[in-house]
mmCIF file of C-alpha atoms in Angstrom:
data_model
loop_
_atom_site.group_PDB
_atom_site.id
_atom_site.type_symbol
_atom_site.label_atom_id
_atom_site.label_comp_id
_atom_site.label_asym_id
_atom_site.label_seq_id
_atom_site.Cartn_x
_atom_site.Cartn_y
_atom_site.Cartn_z
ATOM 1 C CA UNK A 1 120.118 16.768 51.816
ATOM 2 C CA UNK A 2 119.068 13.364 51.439
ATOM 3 C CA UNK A 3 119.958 11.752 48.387
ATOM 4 C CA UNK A 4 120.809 14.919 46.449
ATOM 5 C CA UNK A 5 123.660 17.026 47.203
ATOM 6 C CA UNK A 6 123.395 20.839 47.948
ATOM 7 C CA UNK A 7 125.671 23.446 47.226
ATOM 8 C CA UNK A 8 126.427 26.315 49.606
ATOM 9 C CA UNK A 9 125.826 29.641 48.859
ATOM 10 C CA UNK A 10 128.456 31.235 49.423
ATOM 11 C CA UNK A 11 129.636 28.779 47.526
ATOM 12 C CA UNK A 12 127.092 29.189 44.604
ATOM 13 C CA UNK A 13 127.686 33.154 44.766
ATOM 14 C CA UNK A 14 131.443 32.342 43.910
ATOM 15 C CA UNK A 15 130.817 30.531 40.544
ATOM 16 C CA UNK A 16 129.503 32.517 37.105
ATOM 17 C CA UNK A 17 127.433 30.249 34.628
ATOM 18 C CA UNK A 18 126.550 32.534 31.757
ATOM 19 C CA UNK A 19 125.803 31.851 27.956
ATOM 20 C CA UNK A 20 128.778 33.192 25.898
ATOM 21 C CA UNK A 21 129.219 33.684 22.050
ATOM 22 C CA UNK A 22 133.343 32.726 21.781
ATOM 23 C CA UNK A 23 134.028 34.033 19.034
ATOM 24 C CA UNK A 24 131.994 37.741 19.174
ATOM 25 C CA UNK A 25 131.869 38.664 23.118
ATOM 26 C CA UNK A 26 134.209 39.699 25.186
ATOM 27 C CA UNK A 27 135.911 37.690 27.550
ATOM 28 C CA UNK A 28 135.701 37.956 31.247
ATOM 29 C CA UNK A 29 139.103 38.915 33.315
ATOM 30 C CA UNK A 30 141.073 37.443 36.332
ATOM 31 C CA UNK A 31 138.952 33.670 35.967
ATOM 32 C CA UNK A 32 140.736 30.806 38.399
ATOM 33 C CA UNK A 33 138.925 28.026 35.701
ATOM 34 C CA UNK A 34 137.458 28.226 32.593
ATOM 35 C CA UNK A 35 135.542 24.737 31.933
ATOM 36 C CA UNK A 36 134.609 24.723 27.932
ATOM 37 C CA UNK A 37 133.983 21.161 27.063
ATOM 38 C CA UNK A 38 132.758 19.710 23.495
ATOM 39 C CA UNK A 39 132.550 23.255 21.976
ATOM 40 C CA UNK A 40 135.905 23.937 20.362
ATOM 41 C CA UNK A 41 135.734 20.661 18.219
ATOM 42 C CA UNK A 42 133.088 22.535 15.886
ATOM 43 C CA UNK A 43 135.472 25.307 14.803
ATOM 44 C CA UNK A 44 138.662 25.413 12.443
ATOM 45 C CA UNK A 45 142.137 25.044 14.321
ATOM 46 C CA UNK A 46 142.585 29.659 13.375
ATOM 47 C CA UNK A 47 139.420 29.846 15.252
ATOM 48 C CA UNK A 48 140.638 26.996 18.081
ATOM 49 C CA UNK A 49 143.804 28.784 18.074
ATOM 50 C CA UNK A 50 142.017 32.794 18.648
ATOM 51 C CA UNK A 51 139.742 31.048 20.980
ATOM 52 C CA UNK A 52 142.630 29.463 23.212
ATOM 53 C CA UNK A 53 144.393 33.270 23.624
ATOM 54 C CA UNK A 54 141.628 34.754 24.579
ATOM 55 C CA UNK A 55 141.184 32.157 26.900
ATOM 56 C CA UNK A 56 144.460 32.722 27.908
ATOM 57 C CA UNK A 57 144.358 36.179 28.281
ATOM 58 C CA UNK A 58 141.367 35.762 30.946
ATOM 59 C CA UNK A 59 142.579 33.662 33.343
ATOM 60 C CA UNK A 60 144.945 34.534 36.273
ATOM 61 C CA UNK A 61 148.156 33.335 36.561
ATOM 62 C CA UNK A 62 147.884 29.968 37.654
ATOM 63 C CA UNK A 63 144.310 29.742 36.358
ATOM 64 C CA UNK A 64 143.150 26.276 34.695
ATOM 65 C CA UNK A 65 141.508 25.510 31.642
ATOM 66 C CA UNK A 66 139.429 22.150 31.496
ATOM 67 C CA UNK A 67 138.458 20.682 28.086
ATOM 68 C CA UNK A 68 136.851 17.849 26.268
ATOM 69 C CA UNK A 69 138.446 15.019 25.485
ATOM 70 C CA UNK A 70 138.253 15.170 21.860
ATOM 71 C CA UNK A 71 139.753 18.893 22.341
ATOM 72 C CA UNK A 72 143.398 18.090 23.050
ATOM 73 C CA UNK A 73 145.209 21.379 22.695
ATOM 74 C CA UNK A 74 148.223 20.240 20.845
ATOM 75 C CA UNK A 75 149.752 23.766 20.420
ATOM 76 C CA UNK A 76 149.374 24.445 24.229
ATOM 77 C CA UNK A 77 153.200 25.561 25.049
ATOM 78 C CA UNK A 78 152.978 28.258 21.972
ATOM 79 C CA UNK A 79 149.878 29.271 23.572
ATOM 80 C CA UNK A 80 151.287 30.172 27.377
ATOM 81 C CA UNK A 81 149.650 27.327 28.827
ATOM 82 C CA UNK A 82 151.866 24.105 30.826
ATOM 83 C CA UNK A 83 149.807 20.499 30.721
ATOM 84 C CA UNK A 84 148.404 19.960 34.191
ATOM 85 C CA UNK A 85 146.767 16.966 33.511
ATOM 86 C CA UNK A 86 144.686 15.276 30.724
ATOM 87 C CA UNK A 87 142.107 17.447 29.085
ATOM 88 C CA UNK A 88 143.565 20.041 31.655
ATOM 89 C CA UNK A 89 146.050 23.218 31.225
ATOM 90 C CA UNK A 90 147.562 25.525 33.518
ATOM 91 C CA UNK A 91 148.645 29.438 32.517
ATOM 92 C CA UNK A 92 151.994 29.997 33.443
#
């Protein structure tokens, strides 16, 4: 609408933003993308590492992870996950 772009709702009703402690909550189940950008860089590679699994472990099949570019995941094939891209990983 004019200069600024709108999004749909049905569209909007389709995405989850929430505020989500990584290391203490409980993951969500059956995500298509999980988008976690500049976060992971502040913990130690045990904590990367847990964080990536459950990460894993919440996406479907298929489902794509998208993160920072100073959060290469250099472990990703011991994790489950394929490269899709830069920054980007794919569940198998």
């Amino acid at each position: 609408e004019g200069d600024k772009y709108v999004i749909a709702p049905k569209l909007k009703a389709m995405v989850n933003f929430a505020k989500h402690d990584l290391i203490h909550d409980k993951y969500p189940q059956s995500l298509d993308l999980i988008v976690c950008r500049n976060v992971v860089i502040y913990f130690n590679t045990q904590t990367k590492d847990d964080i990536y699994k459950r990460f894993y472990d919440s996406l479907k099949p298929g489902g794509i992870l998208f993160v920072g570019a100073t959060e290469s995941i250099y472990n990703y094939r011991e994790l489950g996950f394929s490269k899709a891209s830069s920054f980007i990983y794919r569940k198998i």
